[in-house]
Amino acid sequence: MAVEGTTGRVTRRRVRTRANLLDAAFSVFAAKGFGHVSIEEVCEAAGYSRGAFYSNFSSLDELFFALYQERADLIAEQVSGALALDGPGLDVPAAVDRVTDVLLLDRDWLLVKTDFLVHAARDPDVALSLLEHRARLRQAIADRLARARGHTALPAVLGDTDGAAHAVVAAYDGVTTQLLLDRDVEHARAWLKQLLTALLTDGSGTPDHRQN
């Protein structure tokens, strides 16, 4: 029993150490950019030794991917949860409002995400993992749109539900790119609502938001 208790404490400590390292790395990566950060800087920001780092991650690449995976999974869960609240039909404007209200639109995250995209573009193995994450997000959207088929019509120009899901993610990518430049989170959220509603309906349900 004593051994199990010790193991439990060590496991909880390690989980906490890993979480603290990820939080510290997020701040350092957002401030300096991946490729300009050392393991020592992450350890210093988190208040841990290199030994603590290497007991959780084999390299900065592994930590970077774990950080991306954590945030990407959060976004997929946010989108899935927001889309799961309707019945068989889909009230598109209401669903869009819910999605864009909970969706992570954080400039520091977008800086880290952009670094990851550039890193993945140069490394086929990393690119494959990134594509799998993006496919999972699109699948969550496509599955919800498929459940609404027969109850809620999609614009024919989008083709099937997979096409609609690709369009939704593309709109999100475009709005977040603009956010990196103008730093206007409120405007980005409002513009994303307008774009997604226009994409998924005939435009008659577009929220009353206008681009400045």
PDB file of C-alpha atoms in Angstrom:
ATOM      1  CA  MET A   1       0.000   0.000   0.000  1.00  0.00           C
ATOM      2  CA  ALA A   2       2.871   2.364   0.824  1.00  0.00           C
ATOM      3  CA  VAL A   3       4.436   1.755  -2.593  1.00  0.00           C
ATOM      4  CA  GLU A   4       1.155   2.461  -4.374  1.00  0.00           C
ATOM      5  CA  GLY A   5       0.763   5.700  -2.429  1.00  0.00           C
ATOM      6  CA  THR A   6       4.270   6.810  -3.347  1.00  0.00           C
ATOM      7  CA  THR A   7       3.694   5.889  -6.997  1.00  0.00           C
ATOM      8  CA  GLY A   8       0.467   7.890  -7.003  1.00  0.00           C
ATOM      9  CA  ARG A   9       2.237  10.948  -5.587  1.00  0.00           C
ATOM     10  CA  VAL A  10       5.079  10.649  -8.105  1.00  0.00           C
ATOM     11  CA  THR A  11       2.587  10.268 -10.949  1.00  0.00           C
ATOM     12  CA  ARG A  12       0.645  13.341  -9.880  1.00  0.00           C
ATOM     13  CA  ARG A  13       3.874  15.309  -9.492  1.00  0.00           C
ATOM     14  CA  ARG A  14       5.023  14.283 -12.933  1.00  0.00           C
ATOM     15  CA  VAL A  15       1.686  15.250 -14.476  1.00  0.00           C
ATOM     16  CA  ARG A  16       1.946  18.637 -12.772  1.00  0.00           C
ATOM     17  CA  THR A  17       5.560  19.080 -13.905  1.00  0.00           C
ATOM     18  CA  ARG A  18       4.631  18.238 -17.487  1.00  0.00           C
ATOM     19  CA  ALA A  19       1.718  20.695 -17.411  1.00  0.00           C
ATOM     20  CA  ASN A  20       3.936  23.451 -15.988  1.00  0.00           C
ATOM     21  CA  LEU A  21       6.572  22.833 -18.655  1.00  0.00           C
ATOM     22  CA  LEU A  22       3.912  23.047 -21.380  1.00  0.00           C
ATOM     23  CA  ASP A  23       2.531  26.296 -19.936  1.00  0.00           C
ATOM     24  CA  ALA A  24       5.992  27.823 -19.688  1.00  0.00           C
ATOM     25  CA  ALA A  25       6.909  26.664 -23.190  1.00  0.00           C
ATOM     26  CA  PHE A  26       3.729  28.201 -24.573  1.00  0.00           C
ATOM     27  CA  SER A  27       4.704  31.623 -23.218  1.00  0.00           C
ATOM     28  CA  VAL A  28       8.302  31.348 -24.410  1.00  0.00           C
ATOM     29  CA  PHE A  29       7.377  30.064 -27.882  1.00  0.00           C
ATOM     30  CA  ALA A  30       4.766  32.807 -28.305  1.00  0.00           C
ATOM     31  CA  ALA A  31       7.275  35.487 -27.286  1.00  0.00           C
ATOM     32  CA  LYS A  32      10.337  34.302 -29.221  1.00  0.00           C
ATOM     33  CA  GLY A  33       9.185  31.759 -31.813  1.00  0.00           C
ATOM     34  CA  PHE A  34      10.038  28.115 -32.227  1.00  0.00           C
ATOM     35  CA  GLY A  35      13.616  27.756 -33.446  1.00  0.00           C
ATOM     36  CA  HIS A  36      14.714  30.669 -31.254  1.00  0.00           C
ATOM     37  CA  VAL A  37      14.107  28.936 -27.925  1.00  0.00           C
ATOM     38  CA  SER A  38      16.410  26.639 -25.982  1.00  0.00           C
ATOM     39  CA  ILE A  39      15.584  23.910 -23.497  1.00  0.00           C
ATOM     40  CA  GLU A  40      17.296  26.021 -20.838  1.00  0.00           C
ATOM     41  CA  GLU A  41      14.910  28.918 -21.488  1.00  0.00           C
ATOM     42  CA  VAL A  42      11.868  26.653 -21.115  1.00  0.00           C
ATOM     43  CA  CYS A  43      13.280  25.176 -17.902  1.00  0.00           C
ATOM     44  CA  GLU A  44      14.035  28.624 -16.505  1.00  0.00           C
ATOM     45  CA  ALA A  45      10.537  29.891 -17.298  1.00  0.00           C
ATOM     46  CA  ALA A  46       8.984  26.830 -15.647  1.00  0.00           C
ATOM     47  CA  GLY A  47      11.369  26.792 -12.681  1.00  0.00           C
ATOM     48  CA  TYR A  48      12.669  23.274 -13.359  1.00  0.00           C
ATOM     49  CA  SER A  49      15.998  21.607 -14.116  1.00  0.00           C
ATOM     50  CA  ARG A  50      17.012  20.016 -17.414  1.00  0.00           C
ATOM     51  CA  GLY A  51      16.502  16.677 -15.663  1.00  0.00           C
ATOM     52  CA  ALA A  52      12.833  17.500 -15.121  1.00  0.00           C
ATOM     53  CA  PHE A  53      12.538  18.419 -18.778  1.00  0.00           C
ATOM     54  CA  TYR A  54      14.101  15.203 -20.021  1.00  0.00           C
ATOM     55  CA  SER A  55      11.978  13.096 -17.702  1.00  0.00           C
ATOM     56  CA  ASN A  56       8.949  14.361 -19.648  1.00  0.00           C
ATOM     57  CA  PHE A  57      10.202  15.178 -23.157  1.00  0.00           C
ATOM     58  CA  SER A  58      13.059  13.883 -25.271  1.00  0.00           C
ATOM     59  CA  SER A  59      13.447  17.136 -27.228  1.00  0.00           C
ATOM     60  CA  LEU A  60      11.985  20.561 -27.911  1.00  0.00           C
ATOM     61  CA  ASP A  61      10.321  19.083 -31.001  1.00  0.00           C
ATOM     62  CA  GLU A  62       8.443  16.587 -28.836  1.00  0.00           C
ATOM     63  CA  LEU A  63       7.389  19.307 -26.405  1.00  0.00           C
ATOM     64  CA  PHE A  64       6.317  21.562 -29.277  1.00  0.00           C
ATOM     65  CA  PHE A  65       4.150  18.850 -30.775  1.00  0.00           C
ATOM     66  CA  ALA A  66       2.625  18.008 -27.366  1.00  0.00           C
ATOM     67  CA  LEU A  67       1.768  21.671 -26.936  1.00  0.00           C
ATOM     68  CA  TYR A  68       0.121  21.840 -30.355  1.00  0.00           C
ATOM     69  CA  GLN A  69      -1.745  18.594 -29.744  1.00  0.00           C
ATOM     70  CA  GLU A  70      -3.102  19.854 -26.426  1.00  0.00           C
ATOM     71  CA  ARG A  71      -4.479  23.059 -27.951  1.00  0.00           C
ATOM     72  CA  ALA A  72      -5.735  21.418 -31.148  1.00  0.00           C
ATOM     73  CA  ASP A  73      -7.626  18.792 -29.135  1.00  0.00           C
ATOM     74  CA  LEU A  74      -9.180  21.578 -27.047  1.00  0.00           C
ATOM     75  CA  ILE A  75     -10.433  23.340 -30.183  1.00  0.00           C
ATOM     76  CA  ALA A  76     -11.880  20.103 -31.594  1.00  0.00           C
ATOM     77  CA  GLU A  77     -13.701  19.485 -28.292  1.00  0.00           C
ATOM     78  CA  GLN A  78     -15.030  23.051 -28.218  1.00  0.00           C
ATOM     79  CA  VAL A  79     -16.407  22.764 -31.746  1.00  0.00           C
ATOM     80  CA  SER A  80     -17.903  19.301 -31.167  1.00  0.00           C
ATOM     81  CA  GLY A  81     -19.549  20.384 -27.922  1.00  0.00           C
ATOM     82  CA  ALA A  82     -21.035  23.528 -29.427  1.00  0.00           C
ATOM     83  CA  LEU A  83     -22.442  21.606 -32.392  1.00  0.00           C
ATOM     84  CA  ALA A  84     -23.937  18.812 -30.262  1.00  0.00           C
ATOM     85  CA  LEU A  85     -26.599  20.939 -28.600  1.00  0.00           C
ATOM     86  CA  ASP A  86     -29.206  21.001 -31.388  1.00  0.00           C
ATOM     87  CA  GLY A  87     -31.656  18.236 -32.223  1.00  0.00           C
ATOM     88  CA  PRO A  88     -31.764  16.474 -35.621  1.00  0.00           C
ATOM     89  CA  GLY A  89     -31.978  19.760 -37.469  1.00  0.00           C
ATOM     90  CA  LEU A  90     -29.329  22.420 -37.256  1.00  0.00           C
ATOM     91  CA  ASP A  91     -30.100  26.052 -36.497  1.00  0.00           C
ATOM     92  CA  VAL A  92     -27.076  27.333 -38.398  1.00  0.00           C
ATOM     93  CA  PRO A  93     -26.960  30.930 -37.083  1.00  0.00           C
ATOM     94  CA  ALA A  94     -27.395  29.718 -33.492  1.00  0.00           C
ATOM     95  CA  ALA A  95     -24.781  26.974 -33.943  1.00  0.00           C
ATOM     96  CA  VAL A  96     -22.354  29.442 -35.496  1.00  0.00           C
ATOM     97  CA  ASP A  97     -22.878  31.797 -32.557  1.00  0.00           C
ATOM     98  CA  ARG A  98     -22.101  28.992 -30.108  1.00  0.00           C
ATOM     99  CA  VAL A  99     -19.023  27.826 -31.992  1.00  0.00           C
ATOM    100  CA  THR A 100     -17.497  31.266 -32.417  1.00  0.00           C
ATOM    101  CA  ASP A 101     -18.278  32.220 -28.796  1.00  0.00           C
ATOM    102  CA  VAL A 102     -16.252  29.283 -27.419  1.00  0.00           C
ATOM    103  CA  LEU A 103     -13.647  28.936 -30.162  1.00  0.00           C
ATOM    104  CA  LEU A 104     -10.108  29.728 -29.087  1.00  0.00           C
ATOM    105  CA  LEU A 105      -9.123  33.014 -30.742  1.00  0.00           C
ATOM    106  CA  ASP A 106      -5.948  33.747 -28.840  1.00  0.00           C
ATOM    107  CA  ARG A 107      -3.134  35.605 -30.573  1.00  0.00           C
ATOM    108  CA  ASP A 108      -0.366  33.873 -28.614  1.00  0.00           C
ATOM    109  CA  TRP A 109      -1.799  30.501 -29.641  1.00  0.00           C
ATOM    110  CA  LEU A 110      -1.970  31.641 -33.248  1.00  0.00           C
ATOM    111  CA  LEU A 111       1.703  32.642 -33.145  1.00  0.00           C
ATOM    112  CA  VAL A 112       2.630  29.179 -31.851  1.00  0.00           C
ATOM    113  CA  LYS A 113       0.297  27.521 -34.364  1.00  0.00           C
ATOM    114  CA  THR A 114       1.850  29.453 -37.259  1.00  0.00           C
ATOM    115  CA  ASP A 115       5.319  28.387 -36.145  1.00  0.00           C
ATOM    116  CA  PHE A 116       4.081  24.808 -36.081  1.00  0.00           C
ATOM    117  CA  LEU A 117       2.656  25.091 -39.594  1.00  0.00           C
ATOM    118  CA  VAL A 118       5.979  26.369 -40.932  1.00  0.00           C
ATOM    119  CA  HIS A 119       7.844  23.627 -39.055  1.00  0.00           C
ATOM    120  CA  ALA A 120       5.465  20.991 -40.445  1.00  0.00           C
ATOM    121  CA  ALA A 121       5.874  22.317 -43.982  1.00  0.00           C
ATOM    122  CA  ARG A 122       9.562  21.386 -43.780  1.00  0.00           C
ATOM    123  CA  ASP A 123       9.133  18.007 -42.089  1.00  0.00           C
ATOM    124  CA  PRO A 124       6.883  15.386 -43.763  1.00  0.00           C
ATOM    125  CA  ASP A 125       6.441  13.380 -40.534  1.00  0.00           C
ATOM    126  CA  VAL A 126       5.294  16.434 -38.600  1.00  0.00           C
ATOM    127  CA  ALA A 127       3.096  17.461 -41.533  1.00  0.00           C
ATOM    128  CA  LEU A 128       1.364  14.078 -41.442  1.00  0.00           C
ATOM    129  CA  SER A 129       0.533  14.470 -37.761  1.00  0.00           C
ATOM    130  CA  LEU A 130      -0.737  17.993 -38.332  1.00  0.00           C
ATOM    131  CA  LEU A 131      -2.921  16.844 -41.222  1.00  0.00           C
ATOM    132  CA  GLU A 132      -4.421  14.165 -38.970  1.00  0.00           C
ATOM    133  CA  HIS A 133      -5.345  16.778 -36.359  1.00  0.00           C
ATOM    134  CA  ARG A 134      -6.920  19.055 -38.944  1.00  0.00           C
ATOM    135  CA  ALA A 135      -8.820  16.119 -40.448  1.00  0.00           C
ATOM    136  CA  ARG A 136     -10.242  15.303 -37.026  1.00  0.00           C
ATOM    137  CA  LEU A 137     -11.525  18.853 -36.624  1.00  0.00           C
ATOM    138  CA  ARG A 138     -13.101  18.785 -40.087  1.00  0.00           C
ATOM    139  CA  GLN A 139     -14.641  15.387 -39.347  1.00  0.00           C
ATOM    140  CA  ALA A 140     -16.338  16.709 -36.204  1.00  0.00           C
ATOM    141  CA  ILE A 141     -17.931  19.451 -38.296  1.00  0.00           C
ATOM    142  CA  ALA A 142     -18.846  17.133 -41.192  1.00  0.00           C
ATOM    143  CA  ASP A 143     -20.422  14.562 -38.840  1.00  0.00           C
ATOM    144  CA  ARG A 144     -22.694  17.204 -37.332  1.00  0.00           C
ATOM    145  CA  LEU A 145     -23.699  18.532 -40.740  1.00  0.00           C
ATOM    146  CA  ALA A 146     -24.390  14.974 -41.910  1.00  0.00           C
ATOM    147  CA  ARG A 147     -26.756  14.408 -38.976  1.00  0.00           C
ATOM    148  CA  ALA A 148     -28.695  17.467 -40.080  1.00  0.00           C
ATOM    149  CA  ARG A 149     -29.051  16.231 -43.663  1.00  0.00           C
ATOM    150  CA  GLY A 150     -32.710  16.075 -44.588  1.00  0.00           C
ATOM    151  CA  HIS A 151     -33.509  18.687 -41.926  1.00  0.00           C
ATOM    152  CA  THR A 152     -31.159  21.511 -42.847  1.00  0.00           C
ATOM    153  CA  ALA A 153     -30.064  22.248 -46.417  1.00  0.00           C
ATOM    154  CA  LEU A 154     -26.544  23.356 -47.236  1.00  0.00           C
ATOM    155  CA  PRO A 155     -25.711  25.630 -50.176  1.00  0.00           C
ATOM    156  CA  ALA A 156     -25.200  23.434 -53.244  1.00  0.00           C
ATOM    157  CA  VAL A 157     -21.931  25.171 -54.104  1.00  0.00           C
ATOM    158  CA  LEU A 158     -20.267  23.491 -51.103  1.00  0.00           C
ATOM    159  CA  GLY A 159     -21.018  20.036 -52.449  1.00  0.00           C
ATOM    160  CA  ASP A 160     -21.265  17.525 -49.606  1.00  0.00           C
ATOM    161  CA  THR A 161     -20.730  17.827 -45.871  1.00  0.00           C
ATOM    162  CA  ASP A 162     -16.997  17.255 -46.264  1.00  0.00           C
ATOM    163  CA  GLY A 163     -16.814  20.213 -48.613  1.00  0.00           C
ATOM    164  CA  ALA A 164     -18.713  22.344 -46.117  1.00  0.00           C
ATOM    165  CA  ALA A 165     -16.350  21.295 -43.323  1.00  0.00           C
ATOM    166  CA  HIS A 166     -13.325  22.255 -45.447  1.00  0.00           C
ATOM    167  CA  ALA A 167     -14.907  25.653 -46.102  1.00  0.00           C
ATOM    168  CA  VAL A 168     -15.531  26.230 -42.391  1.00  0.00           C
ATOM    169  CA  VAL A 169     -11.921  25.451 -41.466  1.00  0.00           C
ATOM    170  CA  ALA A 170     -10.645  27.617 -44.340  1.00  0.00           C
ATOM    171  CA  ALA A 171     -12.723  30.540 -43.068  1.00  0.00           C
ATOM    172  CA  TYR A 172     -11.295  30.052 -39.582  1.00  0.00           C
ATOM    173  CA  ASP A 173      -7.753  29.982 -41.005  1.00  0.00           C
ATOM    174  CA  GLY A 174      -8.339  33.198 -42.929  1.00  0.00           C
ATOM    175  CA  VAL A 175      -9.834  35.097 -40.012  1.00  0.00           C
ATOM    176  CA  THR A 176      -7.080  34.002 -37.653  1.00  0.00           C
ATOM    177  CA  THR A 177      -4.415  35.123 -40.123  1.00  0.00           C
ATOM    178  CA  GLN A 178      -5.973  38.574 -40.133  1.00  0.00           C
ATOM    179  CA  LEU A 179      -6.074  38.505 -36.327  1.00  0.00           C
ATOM    180  CA  LEU A 180      -2.310  37.982 -36.231  1.00  0.00           C
ATOM    181  CA  LEU A 181      -1.892  41.271 -38.086  1.00  0.00           C
ATOM    182  CA  ASP A 182      -4.566  43.578 -36.683  1.00  0.00           C
ATOM    183  CA  ARG A 183      -4.786  42.082 -33.134  1.00  0.00           C
ATOM    184  CA  ASP A 184      -8.540  42.786 -33.027  1.00  0.00           C
ATOM    185  CA  VAL A 185     -10.094  39.725 -31.339  1.00  0.00           C
ATOM    186  CA  GLU A 186     -13.599  41.202 -31.115  1.00  0.00           C
ATOM    187  CA  HIS A 187     -13.643  42.003 -34.805  1.00  0.00           C
ATOM    188  CA  ALA A 188     -12.243  38.571 -35.696  1.00  0.00           C
ATOM    189  CA  ARG A 189     -14.981  36.791 -33.745  1.00  0.00           C
ATOM    190  CA  ALA A 190     -17.728  38.932 -35.287  1.00  0.00           C
ATOM    191  CA  TRP A 191     -16.337  38.507 -38.822  1.00  0.00           C
ATOM    192  CA  LEU A 192     -16.007  34.746 -38.352  1.00  0.00           C
ATOM    193  CA  LYS A 193     -19.693  34.566 -37.360  1.00  0.00           C
ATOM    194  CA  GLN A 194     -20.673  36.467 -40.484  1.00  0.00           C
ATOM    195  CA  LEU A 195     -18.507  34.342 -42.784  1.00  0.00           C
ATOM    196  CA  LEU A 196     -19.639  30.991 -41.386  1.00  0.00           C
ATOM    197  CA  THR A 197     -23.313  31.909 -41.454  1.00  0.00           C
ATOM    198  CA  ALA A 198     -23.015  33.115 -45.056  1.00  0.00           C
ATOM    199  CA  LEU A 199     -21.158  29.931 -45.998  1.00  0.00           C
ATOM    200  CA  LEU A 200     -23.656  27.524 -44.484  1.00  0.00           C
ATOM    201  CA  THR A 201     -26.913  29.280 -45.392  1.00  0.00           C
ATOM    202  CA  ASP A 202     -28.306  31.370 -48.214  1.00  0.00           C
ATOM    203  CA  GLY A 203     -27.119  34.411 -46.279  1.00  0.00           C
ATOM    204  CA  SER A 204     -30.526  35.381 -44.893  1.00  0.00           C
ATOM    205  CA  GLY A 205     -29.506  34.410 -41.371  1.00  0.00           C
ATOM    206  CA  THR A 206     -26.284  36.396 -41.363  1.00  0.00           C
ATOM    207  CA  PRO A 207     -25.743  38.003 -37.956  1.00  0.00           C
ATOM    208  CA  ASP A 208     -25.802  41.755 -37.835  1.00  0.00           C
ATOM    209  CA  HIS A 209     -22.017  42.219 -37.897  1.00  0.00           C
ATOM    210  CA  ARG A 210     -20.189  44.221 -40.504  1.00  0.00           C
ATOM    211  CA  GLN A 211     -16.500  44.437 -41.327  1.00  0.00           C
ATOM    212  CA  ASN A 212     -14.990  47.830 -40.617  1.00  0.00           C
TER     213      ASN A 212
END
